[in-house]
Amino acid sequence: MKKKILSLLMVGAMSASMLMGCGGGSTDTNSEVSSEIDMDEEAYECSIQVVILPGMDYSAQESAMEEALNELTKPAINCTVDIQFVSIAEVANTTQMQIAADEKIDLVHVATVSPISAMVGQDLLLDLTDLLEKRGQDIKALYDESILAAGMVDDQLLAIPAKQYNVSGKGIYYNKTVADANGITVPESGTIDDLEAVLTQVAEKTDIMPFYVGEGKTNYLYWLSSYNSFGDQAAYGAIIDEIDGNATIENLYASDEFEEFCLRMYKWRQAGILQKNQEDTNQAQTYFNEGQLFAVVTDITPALKAQYQAQAQASGFEAEFMTLVEPAVTNSVVQEYMWGIAANSERPEKAMDLLNYLYSADGAAAANILLYGLEGENYEKVEGSENVIATNGSYLASFMVIGDQSKIAVQAPNDDTFVQQNEDMMASAKVSNLIGYMYTANDFSAEAGAVSNVIVEYLPRLQNGVCESEEATKALIDEFNSALESAGINEIIADNQAHMDEFIANK
């Protein structure tokens, strides 16, 4: 029985120009859409982005996956599937360029480094309001209206949540094999001080990198501390400990928490915990899977645990997790993974048909293909269970989130208790009071772009800890904040606060 689940972003490094403005698409294609699928017309080929790690190449099995998908989708919704594999490092630019050049693109990854907050105002995404009403009934049955509101921008539904279990902790996953071999005990949960103690031992006892920030355009403090941010990399402000009731927006980069974080990063570089710098543009997951990196920041959910543990196993070692921020239901969690329809989609109603089908009970098998590849080649069913599978590492759709999680296959080491684990996690988590609130800095587009440029200029150096001393680090933080203030961050925050206060008052 399908349950309506109340699920109540992070992070993205995109060009500053994409952080401006309001709205995101046109409603022209929606007004004449029928609620019925025409099964007699020629089948439409619908493209869908599947985001993967850099360096991965699944072109050899792409045709077989599409053929398997088409056997399911064509008789069900009169649609065939064009898989567009795209690297996480390239997805933001690829999406922009495909739409600008009017190239074939339909279902768009509105997530990770290409979140909704970074895509509004550029006419990249269609308004899905009418499409969802007429062709998205399975999606509507799965989500409560409050969670769907997380994709609303200026009365336009620009994206649909990808997960129905929108609760997540934050912390790290780490190489348990290395920890065990060197007598390093990592607690299941703890503070950033506890993490530092672990990483210090890694630096002293092993030859692998303990921690990695790399290019540094994404604020790693997000996974190490509790705050709710607005805009890309908190360009529109943040609320420290919002989940505990605080409702004051402030400049994150002027906070004590950020200064302590930067000083800690300086300390970690001196201690050998941080070894690379902002010139290194490799992905942390790549270093981790190659056995060169001990710990990677992450959201923590049952699904992600299984995914990263399976990837580690395929690389020849074990992975485990340490929670630093307790599970909560927040806007950033739900907006971290969403789906949109490209503004230049030739048949947006068919794109909605495919998305809706993938979230239906009948479409679970198709979702499994996108998530896990082909049975017998990329995974096998676990003996004794009809729904649990064991992947072999030959196909890793690392950033693919799709399908009704109560119907799709469960990836080992999770088991048949997976759904109950998620429901229990949802039931015990704190819930943000700001679910559905979205600030777009409509009246401050120039300031928003300038603020984002400043963040990109200063953040990589500060969180890589590359200053020559603590005093130099503090001085650079001061310089950073002076530049932010000159760019207009305080005006943006004041406007954001006024809009948020109105949102709360009207709830």
Short mmCIF file of C-alpha atoms in Angstrom, two decimals:
data_model
loop_
_atom_site.label_atom_id
_atom_site.label_comp_id
_atom_site.label_asym_id
_atom_site.label_seq_id
_atom_site.Cartn_x
_atom_site.Cartn_y
_atom_site.Cartn_z
CA MET A 1 0.00 0.00 0.00
CA LYS A 2 1.48 3.32 -1.06
CA LYS A 3 1.98 5.68 1.84
CA LYS A 4 1.87 9.43 1.67
CA ILE A 5 5.07 10.29 3.46
CA LEU A 6 5.72 13.70 4.98
CA SER A 7 9.29 14.41 4.03
CA LEU A 8 9.94 17.51 4.95
CA LEU A 9 20.65 21.66 -0.27
CA MET A 10 23.54 21.71 -0.39
CA VAL A 11 25.89 22.60 -1.79
CA GLY A 12 26.86 23.58 -5.18
CA ALA A 13 29.66 25.34 -6.93
CA MET A 14 28.14 27.14 -9.90
CA SER A 15 28.86 30.38 -11.65
CA ALA A 16 27.75 33.47 -9.80
CA SER A 17 25.54 34.57 -12.66
CA MET A 18 23.22 31.67 -11.92
CA LEU A 19 22.51 32.91 -8.43
CA MET A 20 20.55 35.94 -9.52
CA GLY A 21 16.93 36.68 -10.06
CA CYS A 22 13.63 34.97 -9.69
CA GLY A 23 11.45 32.43 -11.42
CA GLY A 24 12.81 29.79 -13.69
CA GLY A 25 10.66 28.86 -16.62
CA SER A 26 7.64 29.28 -18.80
CA THR A 27 4.15 27.94 -18.26
CA ASP A 28 3.20 28.13 -21.95
CA THR A 29 3.62 24.41 -22.61
CA ASN A 30 1.51 23.40 -19.64
CA SER A 31 -1.81 25.08 -20.40
CA GLU A 32 -2.94 22.73 -23.17
CA VAL A 33 -1.62 19.48 -21.70
CA SER A 34 -4.08 16.59 -21.59
CA SER A 35 -4.36 14.41 -18.51
CA GLU A 36 -4.38 11.30 -20.71
CA ILE A 37 -1.40 9.57 -22.31
CA ASP A 38 -1.76 9.08 -26.06
CA MET A 39 -0.74 5.46 -26.59
CA ASP A 40 -1.35 5.60 -30.36
CA GLU A 41 1.15 8.29 -31.30
CA GLU A 42 4.79 7.59 -32.04
CA ALA A 43 6.73 6.93 -28.85
CA TYR A 44 8.69 9.95 -27.63
CA GLU A 45 12.32 9.47 -26.64
CA CYS A 46 12.82 11.15 -23.27
CA SER A 47 16.31 11.95 -22.03
CA ILE A 48 17.29 11.72 -18.37
CA GLN A 49 20.53 12.82 -16.74
CA VAL A 50 22.38 10.17 -14.74
CA VAL A 51 25.13 11.88 -12.76
CA ILE A 52 28.29 9.87 -12.04
CA LEU A 53 31.79 10.32 -10.68
CA PRO A 54 34.47 11.81 -12.95
CA GLY A 55 36.34 9.21 -14.96
CA MET A 56 33.52 6.68 -14.99
CA ASP A 57 32.44 5.42 -18.43
CA TYR A 58 29.31 3.32 -18.89
CA SER A 59 28.91 3.84 -22.64
CA ALA A 60 29.51 0.12 -23.26
CA GLN A 61 26.34 -0.85 -21.39
CA GLU A 62 24.26 2.24 -22.14
CA SER A 63 22.42 0.66 -25.08
CA ALA A 64 21.59 -2.49 -23.12
CA MET A 65 20.26 -0.41 -20.23
CA GLU A 66 18.14 1.69 -22.58
CA GLU A 67 16.79 -1.42 -24.28
CA ALA A 68 15.80 -2.90 -20.92
CA LEU A 69 14.16 0.39 -19.92
CA ASN A 70 12.27 0.67 -23.19
CA GLU A 71 10.76 -2.79 -22.73
CA LEU A 72 9.13 -1.38 -19.60
CA THR A 73 8.40 2.25 -20.48
CA LYS A 74 7.08 1.92 -24.04
CA PRO A 75 4.08 -0.29 -23.24
CA ALA A 76 3.41 1.58 -20.00
CA ILE A 77 3.66 5.25 -21.05
CA ASN A 78 4.52 5.19 -24.78
CA CYS A 79 7.97 6.57 -24.13
CA THR A 80 11.53 5.40 -24.72
CA VAL A 81 14.55 6.46 -22.70
CA ASP A 82 17.78 8.22 -23.65
CA ILE A 83 20.28 7.99 -20.78
CA GLN A 84 22.63 10.96 -20.61
CA PHE A 85 25.57 10.09 -18.37
CA VAL A 86 27.26 13.23 -17.06
CA SER A 87 30.09 13.76 -14.59
CA ILE A 88 29.32 15.48 -11.30
CA ALA A 89 32.12 17.90 -12.16
CA GLU A 90 30.42 18.87 -15.42
CA VAL A 91 26.68 18.60 -14.77
CA ALA A 92 26.03 22.28 -13.99
CA ASN A 93 27.81 23.56 -17.09
CA THR A 94 26.48 20.74 -19.26
CA THR A 95 22.88 21.53 -18.32
CA GLN A 96 23.33 25.23 -19.01
CA MET A 97 25.00 24.64 -22.37
CA GLN A 98 22.50 22.02 -23.57
CA ILE A 99 19.56 24.27 -22.83
CA ALA A 100 21.24 27.37 -24.28
CA ALA A 101 22.09 25.46 -27.48
CA ASP A 102 18.61 23.88 -27.57
CA GLU A 103 20.11 20.41 -27.50
CA LYS A 104 18.16 17.32 -26.50
CA ILE A 105 17.49 17.38 -22.77
CA ASP A 106 14.36 16.57 -20.74
CA LEU A 107 14.70 15.38 -17.13
CA VAL A 108 17.32 17.46 -15.33
CA HIS A 109 19.41 16.77 -12.22
CA VAL A 110 18.45 19.64 -9.87
CA ALA A 111 20.73 18.57 -7.08
CA THR A 112 24.21 18.40 -5.54
CA VAL A 113 26.39 20.95 -7.40
CA SER A 114 23.40 22.13 -9.43
CA PRO A 115 20.74 22.88 -6.78
CA ILE A 116 17.49 24.74 -7.31
CA SER A 117 18.88 27.81 -5.54
CA ALA A 118 21.55 28.09 -8.24
CA MET A 119 19.23 27.46 -11.21
CA VAL A 120 16.48 30.01 -10.66
CA GLY A 121 16.39 33.13 -12.78
CA GLN A 122 18.04 31.64 -15.86
CA ASP A 123 15.04 30.11 -17.65
CA LEU A 124 16.56 26.65 -17.23
CA LEU A 125 13.54 24.94 -15.68
CA LEU A 126 9.88 24.71 -16.64
CA ASP A 127 7.03 25.42 -14.28
CA LEU A 128 5.70 21.96 -13.42
CA THR A 129 2.50 23.01 -11.66
CA ASP A 130 0.00 21.97 -14.33
CA LEU A 131 2.11 19.04 -15.51
CA LEU A 132 2.20 17.57 -12.02
CA GLU A 133 -1.54 18.02 -11.62
CA LYS A 134 -2.39 16.37 -14.94
CA ARG A 135 0.38 13.78 -15.42
CA GLY A 136 2.01 13.30 -12.01
CA GLN A 137 -0.56 11.49 -9.90
CA ASP A 138 1.82 8.87 -8.51
CA ILE A 139 4.23 11.60 -7.41
CA LYS A 140 1.38 13.55 -5.83
CA ALA A 141 0.26 10.45 -3.93
CA LEU A 142 3.78 9.95 -2.58
CA TYR A 143 4.50 13.45 -1.30
CA ASP A 144 2.70 15.75 1.06
CA GLU A 145 2.00 19.26 -0.23
CA SER A 146 4.41 20.70 2.32
CA ILE A 147 7.35 18.85 0.81
CA LEU A 148 6.38 19.66 -2.77
CA ALA A 149 6.44 23.31 -1.70
CA ALA A 150 10.23 23.03 -1.36
CA GLY A 151 10.39 23.21 -5.15
CA MET A 152 8.25 26.36 -5.38
CA VAL A 153 9.86 29.63 -6.45
CA ASP A 154 7.63 32.68 -6.87
CA ASP A 155 4.51 30.53 -7.27
CA GLN A 156 6.16 28.30 -9.86
CA LEU A 157 6.92 24.64 -9.16
CA LEU A 158 10.41 24.37 -10.66
CA ALA A 159 11.52 21.06 -9.17
CA ILE A 160 10.14 17.94 -7.53
CA PRO A 161 11.85 16.22 -4.57
CA ALA A 162 13.74 13.07 -5.45
CA LYS A 163 13.46 11.41 -2.01
CA GLN A 164 10.44 10.72 0.15
CA TYR A 165 12.57 10.06 3.23
CA ASN A 166 13.93 13.56 3.60
CA VAL A 167 15.75 13.11 6.86
CA SER A 168 19.51 13.06 7.09
CA GLY A 169 22.35 13.25 9.53
CA LYS A 170 25.69 14.76 8.56
CA GLY A 171 29.25 13.73 9.14
CA ILE A 172 31.87 11.59 7.41
CA TYR A 173 32.39 8.15 5.95
CA TYR A 174 35.83 6.66 6.40
CA ASN A 175 38.13 3.77 5.50
CA LYS A 176 37.41 1.28 8.28
CA THR A 177 40.03 -1.14 6.98
CA VAL A 178 42.76 1.45 7.49
CA ALA A 179 41.38 2.42 10.90
CA ASP A 180 41.30 -1.19 12.11
CA ALA A 181 44.76 -1.99 10.75
CA ASN A 182 46.25 0.94 12.66
CA GLY A 183 44.33 0.61 15.91
CA ILE A 184 42.30 3.80 15.33
CA THR A 185 38.90 3.80 17.01
CA VAL A 186 36.30 5.99 15.33
CA PRO A 187 33.12 6.68 17.36
CA GLU A 188 29.71 6.24 15.71
CA SER A 189 28.92 9.84 16.62
CA GLY A 190 30.81 12.71 18.12
CA THR A 191 32.00 16.29 17.82
CA ILE A 192 34.46 17.91 15.48
CA ASP A 193 37.02 17.63 18.29
CA ASP A 194 36.47 13.86 18.27
CA LEU A 195 36.95 13.85 14.52
CA GLU A 196 40.17 15.84 14.88
CA ALA A 197 41.52 13.27 17.33
CA VAL A 198 40.84 10.51 14.79
CA LEU A 199 42.38 12.40 11.87
CA THR A 200 45.47 13.24 13.94
CA GLN A 201 46.06 9.54 14.46
CA VAL A 202 45.60 8.90 10.74
CA ALA A 203 48.22 11.55 9.96
CA GLU A 204 50.64 10.03 12.47
CA LYS A 205 50.12 6.33 11.75
CA THR A 206 49.33 6.02 8.03
CA ASP A 207 50.50 7.19 4.63
CA ILE A 208 47.11 8.21 3.23
CA MET A 209 45.51 11.65 3.29
CA PRO A 210 43.42 12.05 6.44
CA PHE A 211 41.08 14.76 5.05
CA TYR A 212 40.58 16.65 1.81
CA VAL A 213 38.95 19.94 0.83
CA GLY A 214 40.46 20.33 -2.62
CA GLU A 215 39.11 23.08 -4.82
CA GLY A 216 37.23 24.33 -1.78
CA LYS A 217 34.31 26.08 -3.44
CA THR A 218 31.82 24.03 -1.41
CA ASN A 219 31.67 24.90 2.28
CA TYR A 220 32.65 21.78 4.23
CA LEU A 221 31.41 23.32 7.48
CA TYR A 222 27.93 22.31 6.27
CA TRP A 223 28.64 18.66 7.18
CA LEU A 224 30.45 19.43 10.43
CA SER A 225 28.09 21.90 12.10
CA SER A 226 24.35 22.55 12.44
CA TYR A 227 23.08 25.48 10.40
CA ASN A 228 20.52 26.24 7.70
CA SER A 229 21.89 28.24 4.78
CA PHE A 230 20.22 30.30 2.05
CA GLY A 231 21.53 30.63 -1.48
CA ASP A 232 24.58 28.95 -2.88
CA GLN A 233 27.21 28.61 -0.12
CA ALA A 234 25.15 30.77 2.28
CA ALA A 235 25.33 33.78 -0.03
CA TYR A 236 21.98 34.93 1.37
CA GLY A 237 22.83 34.22 5.00
CA ALA A 238 22.41 31.33 7.43
CA ILE A 239 20.70 30.43 10.68
CA ILE A 240 22.94 28.76 13.25
CA ASP A 241 21.11 25.93 15.07
CA GLU A 242 17.86 26.67 13.24
CA ILE A 243 16.61 23.17 14.00
CA ASP A 244 16.63 24.10 17.72
CA GLY A 245 14.41 27.14 17.22
CA ASN A 246 16.75 30.00 16.30
CA ALA A 247 15.16 32.26 13.67
CA THR A 248 17.81 34.93 13.15
CA ILE A 249 19.59 35.03 9.82
CA GLU A 250 23.21 36.13 9.94
CA ASN A 251 26.31 36.26 7.82
CA LEU A 252 27.76 32.76 8.28
CA TYR A 253 31.23 33.99 7.39
CA ALA A 254 31.20 36.54 10.21
CA SER A 255 30.14 33.95 12.79
CA ASP A 256 32.27 32.48 15.55
CA GLU A 257 31.54 29.04 14.08
CA PHE A 258 33.16 29.94 10.77
CA GLU A 259 36.20 31.54 12.38
CA GLU A 260 36.72 28.47 14.56
CA PHE A 261 36.38 26.27 11.47
CA CYS A 262 38.98 28.24 9.51
CA LEU A 263 41.44 28.26 12.41
CA ARG A 264 40.93 24.53 12.74
CA MET A 265 41.66 24.06 9.04
CA TYR A 266 44.89 26.02 9.49
CA LYS A 267 45.74 23.78 12.45
CA TRP A 268 44.94 20.66 10.40
CA ARG A 269 47.30 21.75 7.64
CA GLN A 270 50.11 22.28 10.13
CA ALA A 271 49.43 18.82 11.57
CA GLY A 272 49.45 17.12 8.15
CA ILE A 273 45.73 16.36 8.22
CA LEU A 274 45.21 18.59 5.17
CA GLN A 275 47.82 17.89 2.48
CA LYS A 276 46.37 19.03 -0.84
CA ASN A 277 45.33 22.60 -1.57
CA GLN A 278 42.79 24.49 -3.68
CA GLU A 279 44.77 23.85 -6.85
CA ASP A 280 43.67 20.19 -6.75
CA THR A 281 40.31 19.84 -8.52
CA ASN A 282 39.84 16.09 -8.06
CA GLN A 283 36.73 14.78 -6.32
CA ALA A 284 37.11 13.53 -2.75
CA GLN A 285 35.13 10.39 -3.65
CA THR A 286 37.70 9.54 -6.32
CA TYR A 287 40.59 9.69 -3.87
CA PHE A 288 38.57 7.69 -1.34
CA ASN A 289 37.64 4.92 -3.76
CA GLU A 290 41.29 4.69 -4.80
CA GLY A 291 42.31 4.16 -1.16
CA GLN A 292 44.23 7.44 -1.00
CA LEU A 293 41.90 9.33 1.37
CA PHE A 294 40.69 8.34 4.83
CA ALA A 295 37.53 10.42 5.32
CA VAL A 296 34.94 12.20 3.17
CA VAL A 297 32.14 14.51 4.35
CA THR A 298 28.64 13.26 3.64
CA ASP A 299 24.97 13.23 4.46
CA ILE A 300 24.11 10.11 6.44
CA THR A 301 21.06 8.00 5.57
CA PRO A 302 20.49 4.23 5.31
CA ALA A 303 20.55 4.48 1.50
CA LEU A 304 23.81 6.44 1.36
CA LYS A 305 25.43 4.11 3.86
CA ALA A 306 24.71 1.12 1.66
CA GLN A 307 25.84 2.95 -1.49
CA TYR A 308 29.19 4.06 -0.12
CA GLN A 309 29.85 0.77 1.63
CA ALA A 310 29.20 -1.09 -1.61
CA GLN A 311 31.55 1.22 -3.51
CA ALA A 312 34.26 0.72 -0.90
CA GLN A 313 33.81 -3.04 -0.99
CA ALA A 314 34.22 -2.97 -4.77
CA SER A 315 37.49 -1.08 -4.19
CA GLY A 316 38.74 -3.71 -1.74
CA PHE A 317 38.11 -2.18 1.68
CA GLU A 318 35.37 -1.49 4.24
CA ALA A 319 33.71 1.87 4.88
CA GLU A 320 31.93 3.08 7.99
CA PHE A 321 30.33 6.32 9.19
CA MET A 322 30.67 8.91 11.96
CA THR A 323 27.76 11.27 12.66
CA LEU A 324 28.59 14.85 13.63
CA VAL A 325 25.15 16.44 13.15
CA GLU A 326 22.11 14.47 14.33
CA PRO A 327 19.39 13.58 11.78
CA ALA A 328 16.88 16.31 10.98
CA VAL A 329 14.29 17.21 8.38
CA THR A 330 15.27 20.50 6.75
CA ASN A 331 14.86 22.42 3.52
CA SER A 332 18.46 21.78 2.60
CA VAL A 333 17.93 18.02 2.90
CA VAL A 334 14.89 17.95 0.63
CA GLN A 335 16.41 20.38 -1.88
CA GLU A 336 19.66 18.45 -2.07
CA TYR A 337 18.15 16.01 -4.58
CA MET A 338 15.35 17.13 -6.89
CA TRP A 339 14.19 16.66 -10.49
CA GLY A 340 13.28 19.32 -13.01
CA ILE A 341 12.24 19.47 -16.66
CA ALA A 342 14.46 21.48 -19.00
CA ALA A 343 12.98 24.69 -20.34
CA ASN A 344 13.67 23.53 -23.91
CA SER A 345 12.15 20.06 -23.48
CA GLU A 346 10.34 19.21 -26.72
CA ARG A 347 7.62 17.26 -24.92
CA PRO A 348 7.54 18.23 -21.23
CA GLU A 349 4.39 16.21 -20.64
CA LYS A 350 6.26 13.06 -21.73
CA ALA A 351 9.12 13.96 -19.40
CA MET A 352 6.55 14.15 -16.59
CA ASP A 353 5.10 10.81 -17.73
CA LEU A 354 8.53 9.20 -17.36
CA LEU A 355 9.25 10.82 -14.00
CA ASN A 356 5.83 9.87 -12.65
CA TYR A 357 6.22 6.29 -13.94
CA LEU A 358 9.60 5.93 -12.22
CA TYR A 359 7.94 6.86 -8.91
CA SER A 360 5.04 4.45 -9.38
CA ALA A 361 4.88 0.89 -8.09
CA ASP A 362 4.86 -0.36 -11.69
CA GLY A 363 7.93 1.71 -12.50
CA ALA A 364 10.16 0.38 -9.71
CA ALA A 365 11.89 -2.08 -12.07
CA ALA A 366 12.78 0.80 -14.43
CA ALA A 367 14.08 2.88 -11.53
CA ASN A 368 16.23 -0.06 -10.47
CA ILE A 369 17.93 -0.09 -13.89
CA LEU A 370 18.88 3.57 -13.59
CA LEU A 371 20.04 3.11 -10.01
CA TYR A 372 21.80 -0.26 -10.15
CA GLY A 373 22.22 -1.29 -13.78
CA LEU A 374 21.33 -4.74 -15.08
CA GLU A 375 20.66 -7.86 -13.04
CA GLY A 376 23.26 -10.54 -13.67
CA GLU A 377 25.78 -8.01 -14.95
CA ASN A 378 25.90 -5.25 -12.34
CA TYR A 379 24.07 -6.85 -9.42
CA GLU A 380 22.51 -10.07 -8.11
CA LYS A 381 19.60 -10.67 -5.76
CA VAL A 382 20.63 -11.63 -2.25
CA GLU A 383 19.62 -15.17 -1.39
CA GLY A 384 16.56 -15.32 0.83
CA SER A 385 15.18 -11.93 -0.21
CA GLU A 386 13.20 -10.81 -3.22
CA ASN A 387 14.09 -7.15 -2.82
CA VAL A 388 17.67 -6.96 -1.51
CA ILE A 389 20.48 -6.86 -4.08
CA ALA A 390 24.26 -7.03 -3.94
CA THR A 391 26.06 -4.79 -6.43
CA ASN A 392 29.50 -5.72 -7.79
CA GLY A 393 30.93 -2.25 -8.39
CA SER A 394 30.70 -2.40 -12.19
CA TYR A 395 28.04 0.33 -12.29
CA LEU A 396 28.00 3.22 -9.84
CA ALA A 397 25.29 5.85 -10.37
CA SER A 398 26.67 7.74 -7.39
CA PHE A 399 24.38 10.77 -7.61
CA MET A 400 21.21 9.13 -8.91
CA VAL A 401 18.19 9.36 -6.61
CA ILE A 402 14.90 8.22 -8.09
CA GLY A 403 11.92 5.98 -7.42
CA ASP A 404 9.60 5.13 -4.55
CA GLN A 405 12.06 3.98 -1.89
CA SER A 406 9.50 1.60 -0.44
CA LYS A 407 9.23 -0.19 -3.82
CA ILE A 408 12.67 -0.10 -5.44
CA ALA A 409 15.42 -2.62 -4.69
CA VAL A 410 17.32 -2.35 -1.43
CA GLN A 411 21.11 -2.29 -1.76
CA ALA A 412 23.06 -4.54 0.63
CA PRO A 413 24.35 -4.25 3.30
CA ASN A 414 20.86 -2.88 3.97
CA ASP A 415 18.23 -5.57 4.36
CA ASP A 416 14.46 -5.95 4.36
CA THR A 417 14.21 -3.61 7.35
CA PHE A 418 15.35 -0.68 5.16
CA VAL A 419 11.93 0.97 4.88
CA GLN A 420 11.29 0.63 8.59
CA GLN A 421 14.71 2.12 9.34
CA ASN A 422 13.84 5.18 7.28
CA GLU A 423 10.40 5.54 8.82
CA ASP A 424 11.86 5.26 12.30
CA MET A 425 14.49 7.85 11.40
CA MET A 426 11.76 10.19 10.13
CA ALA A 427 9.65 9.69 13.24
CA SER A 428 12.48 10.54 15.65
CA ALA A 429 14.05 13.46 13.75
CA LYS A 430 13.61 17.11 14.54
CA VAL A 431 11.71 19.02 11.86
CA SER A 432 12.62 22.50 10.65
CA ASN A 433 10.01 25.23 10.88
CA LEU A 434 11.13 26.50 7.47
CA ILE A 435 10.12 23.62 5.23
CA GLY A 436 8.94 25.18 1.97
CA TYR A 437 10.66 28.55 2.49
CA MET A 438 12.73 29.69 -0.47
CA TYR A 439 14.52 33.02 -0.79
CA THR A 440 15.70 34.12 -4.24
CA ALA A 441 17.07 37.66 -3.71
CA ASN A 442 14.79 38.96 -6.46
CA ASP A 443 15.49 42.61 -5.69
CA PHE A 444 19.21 42.13 -5.13
CA SER A 445 20.41 40.30 -8.22
CA ALA A 446 23.53 42.43 -8.68
CA GLU A 447 24.44 42.14 -5.02
CA ALA A 448 23.83 38.38 -5.05
CA GLY A 449 26.23 37.93 -7.94
CA ALA A 450 28.86 40.08 -6.27
CA VAL A 451 28.54 38.22 -2.96
CA SER A 452 28.91 34.86 -4.70
CA ASN A 453 32.04 36.05 -6.49
CA VAL A 454 33.56 37.10 -3.17
CA ILE A 455 32.79 33.72 -1.60
CA VAL A 456 34.43 31.89 -4.51
CA GLU A 457 37.49 34.12 -4.12
CA TYR A 458 38.06 33.64 -0.38
CA LEU A 459 36.47 30.37 0.74
CA PRO A 460 38.94 27.98 -0.97
CA ARG A 461 41.95 29.52 0.75
CA LEU A 462 40.35 29.69 4.18
CA GLN A 463 39.04 26.16 4.36
CA ASN A 464 42.25 24.76 2.93
CA GLY A 465 44.11 26.40 5.82
CA VAL A 466 46.83 27.82 3.59
CA CYS A 467 47.53 31.07 5.46
CA GLU A 468 50.94 31.35 7.09
CA SER A 469 49.60 31.80 10.65
CA GLU A 470 46.50 32.04 12.82
CA GLU A 471 46.82 35.81 12.73
CA ALA A 472 46.97 35.79 8.95
CA THR A 473 43.91 33.50 8.88
CA LYS A 474 41.94 35.91 11.07
CA ALA A 475 43.07 38.82 8.93
CA LEU A 476 41.89 37.04 5.78
CA ILE A 477 38.51 36.35 7.42
CA ASP A 478 38.21 40.06 8.22
CA GLU A 479 39.14 40.95 4.66
CA PHE A 480 36.62 38.38 3.41
CA ASN A 481 33.82 39.91 5.45
CA SER A 482 34.71 43.46 4.44
CA ALA A 483 34.42 42.37 0.82
CA LEU A 484 31.10 40.63 1.53
CA GLU A 485 29.70 43.73 3.17
CA SER A 486 30.85 45.90 0.29
CA ALA A 487 29.17 43.47 -2.09
CA GLY A 488 25.87 43.86 -0.23
CA ILE A 489 25.46 40.74 1.90
CA ASN A 490 23.92 42.64 4.81
CA GLU A 491 21.22 44.11 2.60
CA ILE A 492 20.43 40.67 1.20
CA ILE A 493 20.23 39.18 4.70
CA ALA A 494 17.91 41.94 5.91
CA ASP A 495 15.58 41.32 2.98
CA ASN A 496 15.75 37.57 3.53
CA GLN A 497 14.91 38.02 7.22
CA ALA A 498 11.86 40.11 6.37
CA HIS A 499 10.59 37.51 3.89
CA MET A 500 11.23 34.66 6.32
CA ASP A 501 9.46 36.45 9.16
CA GLU A 502 6.45 36.88 6.89
CA PHE A 503 6.59 33.20 5.90
CA ILE A 504 6.61 32.10 9.55
CA ALA A 505 3.80 34.52 10.47
CA ASN A 506 1.61 33.15 7.69
CA LYS A 507 2.14 29.46 8.49
#
